[in-house]
Amino acid sequence: MSAVPAPDAPRVVVIDDTADLRDLLRLALVRGGFDVVAEAGDGLAGIEAVREGRPDVVLLDLSMPVMDGLEALPTIRRLAPRAAIVVLSGFGATQMSARAMAAGADGYVQKGASLTSILDYVRDVVAGGLVRAPRSLSVVPEPPPPAPEEPDQMTPDGPPARDGGDTLTRADARRRPTVHAPDTSEPAHPPVGPHVSSWEALGMAPYGVLELADEPLFRVVYANTVAQRLLVERCTPGTPLSLAAPELAGLVAFHRLENDASFEVVLPGGAVRATLRRTGWSVLVYLDSTAEDVGLLRRAIATTAHEIRGPVAVICGIAETIGGPELDTEQRDRLMGSVARQARMLDSITADLLTAAQIQRGTLRIDLQTVDPRSVVESVVADRYDVTVRVDDPRPVRADPLRLEQMLTNLLGNAHKYGAAPYTVHVRPDGDLVSIDVVDAGDGVPEEFRASLFREFARAHGTVATGTGLGLHVVRTLAEAQSGRASYAPGPYGGSVFTISLRAC
């Protein structure tokens, strides 16, 4: 049996974009003697819920679509001046609590705290002990800031100079001696055996390798996986470097006669240190990390930790709740459904992290098969999303079924996180390709961010960062690895259209 709130129970509004967490909090609060009068999934809807519900307590998430918690907080404070506002977020307490308190919050609870401790904390706030003199409740104390690190000093050694002026083809590369990794204090890969070709060794290098024809246009002869990622635009052999990276092309032209010249340059994919090596007829450019890349990685790790903490908080809360004798069968089934959804979310995040690591190391593997797009779309949509599926092209495609499922899961997850209903997946003909559109009716992608949309760790600027910044980068890279493409276009009537196009069989 569900607990029935007492007539004088404190009224609560819960504002969080994770429906499973709202459900869990509602259950815990009602059991704890509170009356949950309204829920909302974003800051704008939360303002309306507070306006109508006149709560005594507001539990407010910070990271939400449409309007985040920090944006909504001042308005909520004006609408409910006597209410206790407790911010609930996955960001570290020292990182965000001061901003939340300055905006009008009375307390801060870090996601992952036990339901019992959250209830005790809210009771203290309601009792008046913490109102307007807030403190934060955190599960794990924040570590001290790390000491500044010096960027790794890596001086790559180029491959042996090639004799003659012939063009390096894939067949030629297989006949040439193995190219060894740079001489560093700790090799990134085990020694490359004689069965591995120069072509494959360069492709697996953990740094960018770019070979340019020694001519005024510096046409691209070869670019390995990391170099392609840093240049963002695909550099096919024969492409002038100035079209892919104008700043790098200018610096290479300036230093072209200096063997071992080294300089820093900002590429579309991030800041790097470039080192030149000369062969008999070409210029080799090695692209290595700079300190800014380390900072980017740290920010990405922090944001990914926030994304993981949400599902973990739900699963831990359900584990704490599920043993209660007062739960009925319907409530237990609902909670177990939440566990399945949050576990799938964790699986999606970890799959993207693994895929991104494989992309950077050049070890991504694709198992191409003949695949029916309809069956993959229906398996992704089933039991997870309220989506309309429309199939206007029955042709099979040449694809990796698991990778296609990963791409569709990412695009549908993005549509639900940043877009708005109704959602549609449309399979349609596109010449010798089959295109799969994922359509939503949200606000669309800001025009100034569209050029960066598929870059690694890219996020639109906002008050609170959400997402790992890897999902769309993984989608595009996987599509291209299957001889396809991924793209974005604004919807004809608003919203977003993300498209995966693959070769028809």
Short mmCIF file of C-alpha atoms in Angstrom, two decimals, residues 162 165 210-221 252-253 255-258 276-285:
data_model
loop_
_atom_site.label_atom_id
_atom_site.label_comp_id
_atom_site.label_asym_id
_atom_site.label_seq_id
_atom_site.Cartn_x
_atom_site.Cartn_y
_atom_site.Cartn_z
CA ARG A 162 62.34 6.69 -48.48
CA GLY A 165 60.32 9.68 -55.64
CA LEU A 210 50.56 13.65 -41.76
CA GLU A 211 52.61 13.18 -44.94
CA LEU A 212 52.63 16.09 -47.40
CA ALA A 213 54.05 16.41 -50.88
CA ASP A 214 57.02 18.83 -50.80
CA GLU A 215 55.47 21.38 -53.13
CA PRO A 216 53.84 24.82 -52.72
CA LEU A 217 50.33 23.38 -52.16
CA PHE A 218 51.52 20.71 -49.69
CA ARG A 219 49.03 18.16 -50.96
CA VAL A 220 48.10 15.44 -48.49
CA VAL A 221 49.70 12.07 -49.27
CA VAL A 252 54.57 24.37 -42.57
CA ALA A 253 55.40 26.69 -45.48
CA HIS A 255 59.34 26.08 -41.60
CA ARG A 256 59.54 23.82 -44.67
CA LEU A 257 63.34 24.02 -44.95
CA GLU A 258 63.94 23.36 -41.24
CA LEU A 276 58.44 18.47 -39.06
CA ARG A 277 60.59 15.76 -40.61
CA ARG A 278 61.84 15.80 -44.20
CA THR A 279 62.24 12.81 -46.51
CA GLY A 280 63.67 12.78 -49.99
CA TRP A 281 60.51 14.16 -51.53
CA SER A 282 57.93 14.80 -48.81
CA VAL A 283 57.36 16.53 -45.46
CA LEU A 284 56.21 14.49 -42.47
CA VAL A 285 54.25 16.38 -39.81
#
